[in-house]
GROMACS .gro file of C-alpha atoms in nm:
model
  108
    1MET     CA    1   0.000   0.000   0.000
    2ALA     CA    2   0.140   0.342  -0.096
    3THR     CA    3   0.171   0.609   0.168
    4ILE     CA    4   0.181   0.986   0.134
    5ALA     CA    5   0.557   0.973   0.173
    6ASP     CA    6   0.579   0.719  -0.110
    7SER     CA    7   0.375   0.940  -0.343
    8ARG     CA    8   0.602   1.236  -0.266
    9GLN     CA    9   0.901   1.031  -0.374
   10ASP     CA   10   0.721   0.949  -0.699
   11SER     CA   11   0.698   1.322  -0.777
   12ASP     CA   12   1.077   1.359  -0.755
   13PRO     CA   13   1.181   1.533  -1.084
   14ALA     CA   14   1.461   1.281  -1.139
   15ARG     CA   15   1.206   0.998  -1.139
   16LEU     CA   16   0.982   1.184  -1.385
   17ALA     CA   17   1.253   1.284  -1.634
   18ASP     CA   18   1.137   1.036  -1.896
   19ALA     CA   19   0.768   1.117  -1.845
   20HIS     CA   20   0.786   1.482  -1.949
   21THR     CA   21   0.908   1.662  -2.254
   22GLU     CA   22   1.163   1.932  -2.191
   23ARG     CA   23   1.021   2.268  -2.290
   24PRO     CA   24   1.194   2.595  -2.368
   25SER     CA   25   1.141   2.902  -2.153
   26LEU     CA   26   0.859   3.135  -2.254
   27ALA     CA   27   1.023   3.434  -2.084
   28GLY     CA   28   1.027   3.727  -2.325
   29ARG     CA   29   0.800   3.555  -2.578
   30ARG     CA   30   0.475   3.712  -2.703
   31ALA     CA   31   0.140   3.537  -2.740
   32ILE     CA   32  -0.208   3.622  -2.857
   33VAL     CA   33  -0.503   3.419  -2.734
   34THR     CA   34  -0.846   3.455  -2.889
   35GLY     CA   35  -1.125   3.378  -2.648
   36GLY     CA   36  -0.881   3.440  -2.367
   37SER     CA   37  -1.134   3.579  -2.123
   38THR     CA   38  -1.310   3.253  -2.029
   39GLY     CA   39  -1.271   2.876  -2.027
   40ILE     CA   40  -0.976   2.703  -2.187
   41GLY     CA   41  -0.858   3.023  -2.358
   42ARG     CA   42  -0.835   3.198  -2.021
   43ALA     CA   43  -0.651   2.903  -1.865
   44ILE     CA   44  -0.402   2.903  -2.152
   45ALA     CA   45  -0.349   3.279  -2.127
   46VAL     CA   46  -0.290   3.261  -1.750
   47LEU     CA   47  -0.047   2.971  -1.793
   48LEU     CA   48   0.146   3.149  -2.071
   49ALA     CA   49   0.171   3.465  -1.858
   50SER     CA   50   0.283   3.264  -1.554
   51GLU     CA   51   0.559   3.114  -1.768
   52GLY     CA   52   0.687   3.460  -1.867
   53ALA     CA   53   0.511   3.528  -2.198
   54LYS     CA   54   0.363   3.872  -2.267
   55VAL     CA   55  -0.002   3.784  -2.344
   56PHE     CA   56  -0.266   3.973  -2.544
   57ILE     CA   57  -0.623   3.838  -2.527
   58CYS     CA   58  -0.971   3.915  -2.646
   59GLY     CA   59  -1.322   3.829  -2.539
   60ARG     CA   60  -1.672   3.942  -2.623
   61LYS     CA   61  -1.782   4.057  -2.277
   62GLN     CA   62  -1.594   4.340  -2.107
   63GLN     CA   63  -1.669   4.203  -1.760
   64HIS     CA   64  -1.508   3.867  -1.842
   65LEU     CA   65  -1.215   4.042  -2.011
   66ASP     CA   66  -1.152   4.260  -1.707
   67ASP     CA   67  -1.166   3.959  -1.475
   68ALA     CA   68  -0.929   3.756  -1.692
   69LEU     CA   69  -0.681   4.043  -1.724
   70ALA     CA   70  -0.680   4.090  -1.347
   71ARG     CA   71  -0.587   3.721  -1.305
   72ILE     CA   72  -0.327   3.731  -1.581
   73ARG     CA   73  -0.165   4.037  -1.423
   74GLU     CA   74  -0.142   3.853  -1.091
   75VAL     CA   75   0.099   3.606  -1.250
   76GLY     CA   76   0.254   3.796  -1.541
   77GLU     CA   77   0.203   4.057  -1.808
   78GLY     CA   78  -0.110   4.089  -2.019
   79ASP     CA   79  -0.357   4.314  -2.192
   80GLY     CA   80  -0.651   4.274  -2.425
   81VAL     CA   81  -0.960   4.412  -2.593
   82SER     CA   82  -1.329   4.334  -2.600
   83VAL     CA   83  -1.427   4.234  -2.956
   84ASP     CA   84  -1.649   3.990  -3.142
   85LEU     CA   85  -1.431   3.800  -3.388
   86ALA     CA   86  -1.737   3.703  -3.589
   87ARG     CA   87  -1.724   4.061  -3.722
   88ARG     CA   88  -1.454   4.132  -3.981
   89GLU     CA   89  -1.390   4.484  -3.848
   90ASP     CA   90  -1.337   4.345  -3.496
   91VAL     CA   91  -1.079   4.096  -3.626
   92ALA     CA   92  -0.884   4.387  -3.776
   93ALA     CA   93  -0.924   4.588  -3.454
   94PHE     CA   94  -0.799   4.294  -3.245
   95PHE     CA   95  -0.483   4.242  -3.450
   96SER     CA   96  -0.416   4.616  -3.469
   97ALA     CA   97  -0.443   4.647  -3.089
   98ALA     CA   98  -0.228   4.335  -3.041
   99GLU     CA   99   0.043   4.472  -3.271
  100SER     CA  100   0.040   4.804  -3.090
  101TRP     CA  101   0.065   4.651  -2.742
  102LEU     CA  102   0.306   4.370  -2.826
  103GLY     CA  103   0.524   4.598  -3.039
  104GLU     CA  104   0.541   4.353  -3.324
  105SER     CA  105   0.374   4.304  -3.661
  106ILE     CA  106   0.117   4.024  -3.661
  107SER     CA  107  -0.073   3.885  -3.957
  108PRO     CA  108  -0.415   3.725  -3.901
   0.00000   0.00000   0.00000
């Protein structure tokens, strides 16, 4: 029977080396996340920010966007806009705002 102490030993990084893929640092990287204000998109944006990426998100509802940005800023750097990507003009507005904030040209 496994004990709590046994399970702690199983989480030793040396024992898990073959179970995980080495990943490069995200520090200094830039990311855009559509639908980043709720659900999986929000979780991804928070994770990217916590790993050091500068994150730009969008969402349709300002309240959800504000809440997501508050959480992202607790763990890293992020900004975003409230848009509806079903509208062509909002897609252009999103990428324009992302380019401005991230300081880099982005093509949709």
